[in-house]
Coordinates of C-alpha atoms in Angstrom, one line a residue:
Q13 CA -20.2 79.6 -0.5
V14 CA -18.2 79.5 2.7
Q15 CA -15.3 77.3 3.7
L16 CA -12.9 77.0 6.5
V17 CA -9.8 75.2 5.9
E18 CA -7.6 74.2 9.0
S19 CA -4.0 73.2 9.2
G20 CA -1.1 72.7 11.6
G21 CA -2.3 69.7 13.6
G22 CA 0.0 66.7 14.3
L23 CA 1.8 64.9 16.8
V24 CA 3.9 66.6 19.4
Q25 CA 5.8 65.6 22.6
T26 CA 4.9 67.2 25.9
G27 CA 6.1 70.5 26.3
G28 CA 6.3 71.2 22.6
S29 CA 4.6 73.7 20.3
L30 CA 2.4 73.7 17.5
R31 CA 0.7 76.5 15.4
L32 CA -2.8 76.0 13.9
S33 CA -4.2 77.9 10.9
C34 CA -7.6 78.4 9.7
A35 CA -8.5 80.3 6.5
A36 CA -12.1 81.3 5.5
S37 CA -12.9 81.6 1.9
G38 CA -15.9 82.5 0.0
S39 CA -17.7 85.7 -1.0
I40 CA -17.3 86.9 2.5
S41 CA -17.3 90.5 3.6
R42 CA -17.2 90.5 7.5
I43 CA -16.8 87.9 10.3
N44 CA -17.7 88.8 13.8
A45 CA -15.6 86.3 15.6
M46 CA -13.2 83.4 14.6
G47 CA -11.7 80.9 16.9
W48 CA -11.1 77.6 18.1
Y49 CA -12.8 74.7 20.0
R50 CA -11.7 71.3 20.6
Q51 CA -13.3 68.1 21.4
A52 CA -11.6 64.9 23.0
P53 CA -12.9 61.5 22.7
G54 CA -16.0 60.9 24.9
K55 CA -15.9 64.5 26.0
Q56 CA -18.2 67.7 24.8
R57 CA -16.8 70.4 22.7
E58 CA -15.2 73.1 24.6
L59 CA -14.0 76.8 24.0
V60 CA -10.3 77.1 23.4
A61 CA -10.1 80.7 22.2
T62 CA -11.9 83.3 20.1
E63 CA -11.1 86.7 18.9
T64 CA -13.6 89.2 17.2
S65 CA -12.9 91.6 14.4
G66 CA -12.0 94.3 16.8
G67 CA -9.4 92.4 18.7
S68 CA -11.3 91.2 21.9
T69 CA -10.1 87.7 22.8
N70 CA -11.6 85.0 25.1
Y71 CA -9.5 82.0 26.3
G72 CA -10.6 78.8 28.0
D73 CA -9.3 78.5 31.5
S74 CA -7.1 75.4 30.6
V75 CA -5.2 77.1 28.0
K76 CA -4.7 80.5 29.5
G77 CA -1.0 81.4 29.5
R78 CA 0.0 78.8 26.9
F79 CA -2.1 79.4 23.9
T80 CA -2.2 82.8 21.9
I81 CA -4.8 83.6 19.3
S82 CA -4.2 85.9 16.6
R83 CA -6.3 87.2 13.5
D84 CA -5.7 88.7 10.2
N85 CA -9.0 90.2 9.1
A86 CA -8.1 91.2 5.7
K87 CA -7.1 87.5 5.1
N88 CA -10.1 86.1 7.0
T89 CA -7.5 83.9 8.8
V90 CA -7.1 83.1 12.3
Y91 CA -4.2 81.4 14.0
L92 CA -3.5 79.5 17.3
Q93 CA 0.0 79.5 18.6
M94 CA 0.1 76.5 21.2
N95 CA 2.9 76.3 23.7
S96 CA 3.8 74.0 26.7
L97 CA 1.6 71.4 25.3
K98 CA 0.1 68.5 27.6
P99 CA -1.4 65.3 27.0
E100 CA -4.7 66.7 28.2
D101 CA -4.6 69.0 25.1
T102 CA -5.1 66.0 23.0
A103 CA -8.4 66.4 20.9
V104 CA -9.7 67.5 17.4
Y105 CA -9.4 71.2 17.2
Y106 CA -12.2 73.0 15.1
C107 CA -12.1 76.3 13.5
N108 CA -15.4 78.3 14.0
A109 CA -16.6 81.6 12.5
D110 CA -19.5 83.3 14.3
G111 CA -21.3 85.8 12.4
V112 CA -20.5 85.6 8.8
W113 CA -21.7 88.1 6.3
G114 CA -21.3 88.0 2.7
S115 CA -22.9 88.0 -0.8
F116 CA -24.9 85.1 0.4
G117 CA -26.4 87.0 3.1
Y118 CA -25.7 86.0 6.9
L119 CA -24.6 82.8 8.5
R120 CA -24.9 82.8 12.3
N121 CA -22.2 80.1 12.7
Y122 CA -19.9 78.0 10.7
W123 CA -17.4 75.2 11.4
G124 CA -14.4 73.7 9.9
Q125 CA -13.9 69.8 9.7
G126 CA -11.1 69.8 12.3
T127 CA -7.6 69.0 12.7
Q128 CA -6.2 66.3 15.1
V129 CA -3.7 67.4 17.8
T130 CA -2.0 64.6 19.8
V131 CA 0.5 65.2 22.6
S132 CA 2.4 62.3 23.9
S133 CA 3.4 62.0 27.4

């Protein structure tokens, strides 16, 4: 019983900001890493940002300095603050949980359904 629920996507003008949220629910005791990946039409899925339960972060090169990931371990929730948005940021953004422990046992990887982010030029 694990669910990742994303919110905050939408349409924004170039240079604008959005804040994405992803909450994991279920009988979860620990998630090693949570983060965001994105996929534009016709392209492969790519890393946006991840954060471990200990606070270690990793960012994709194209978003460094513009996006900031944060995490609330107690709530099993991860956020993505997206600033200075560009048209090339347009994609479906997927929440990811990597290493999920709970009463069910262990899940190596788990994905949300995705939320659309569109940046107009």
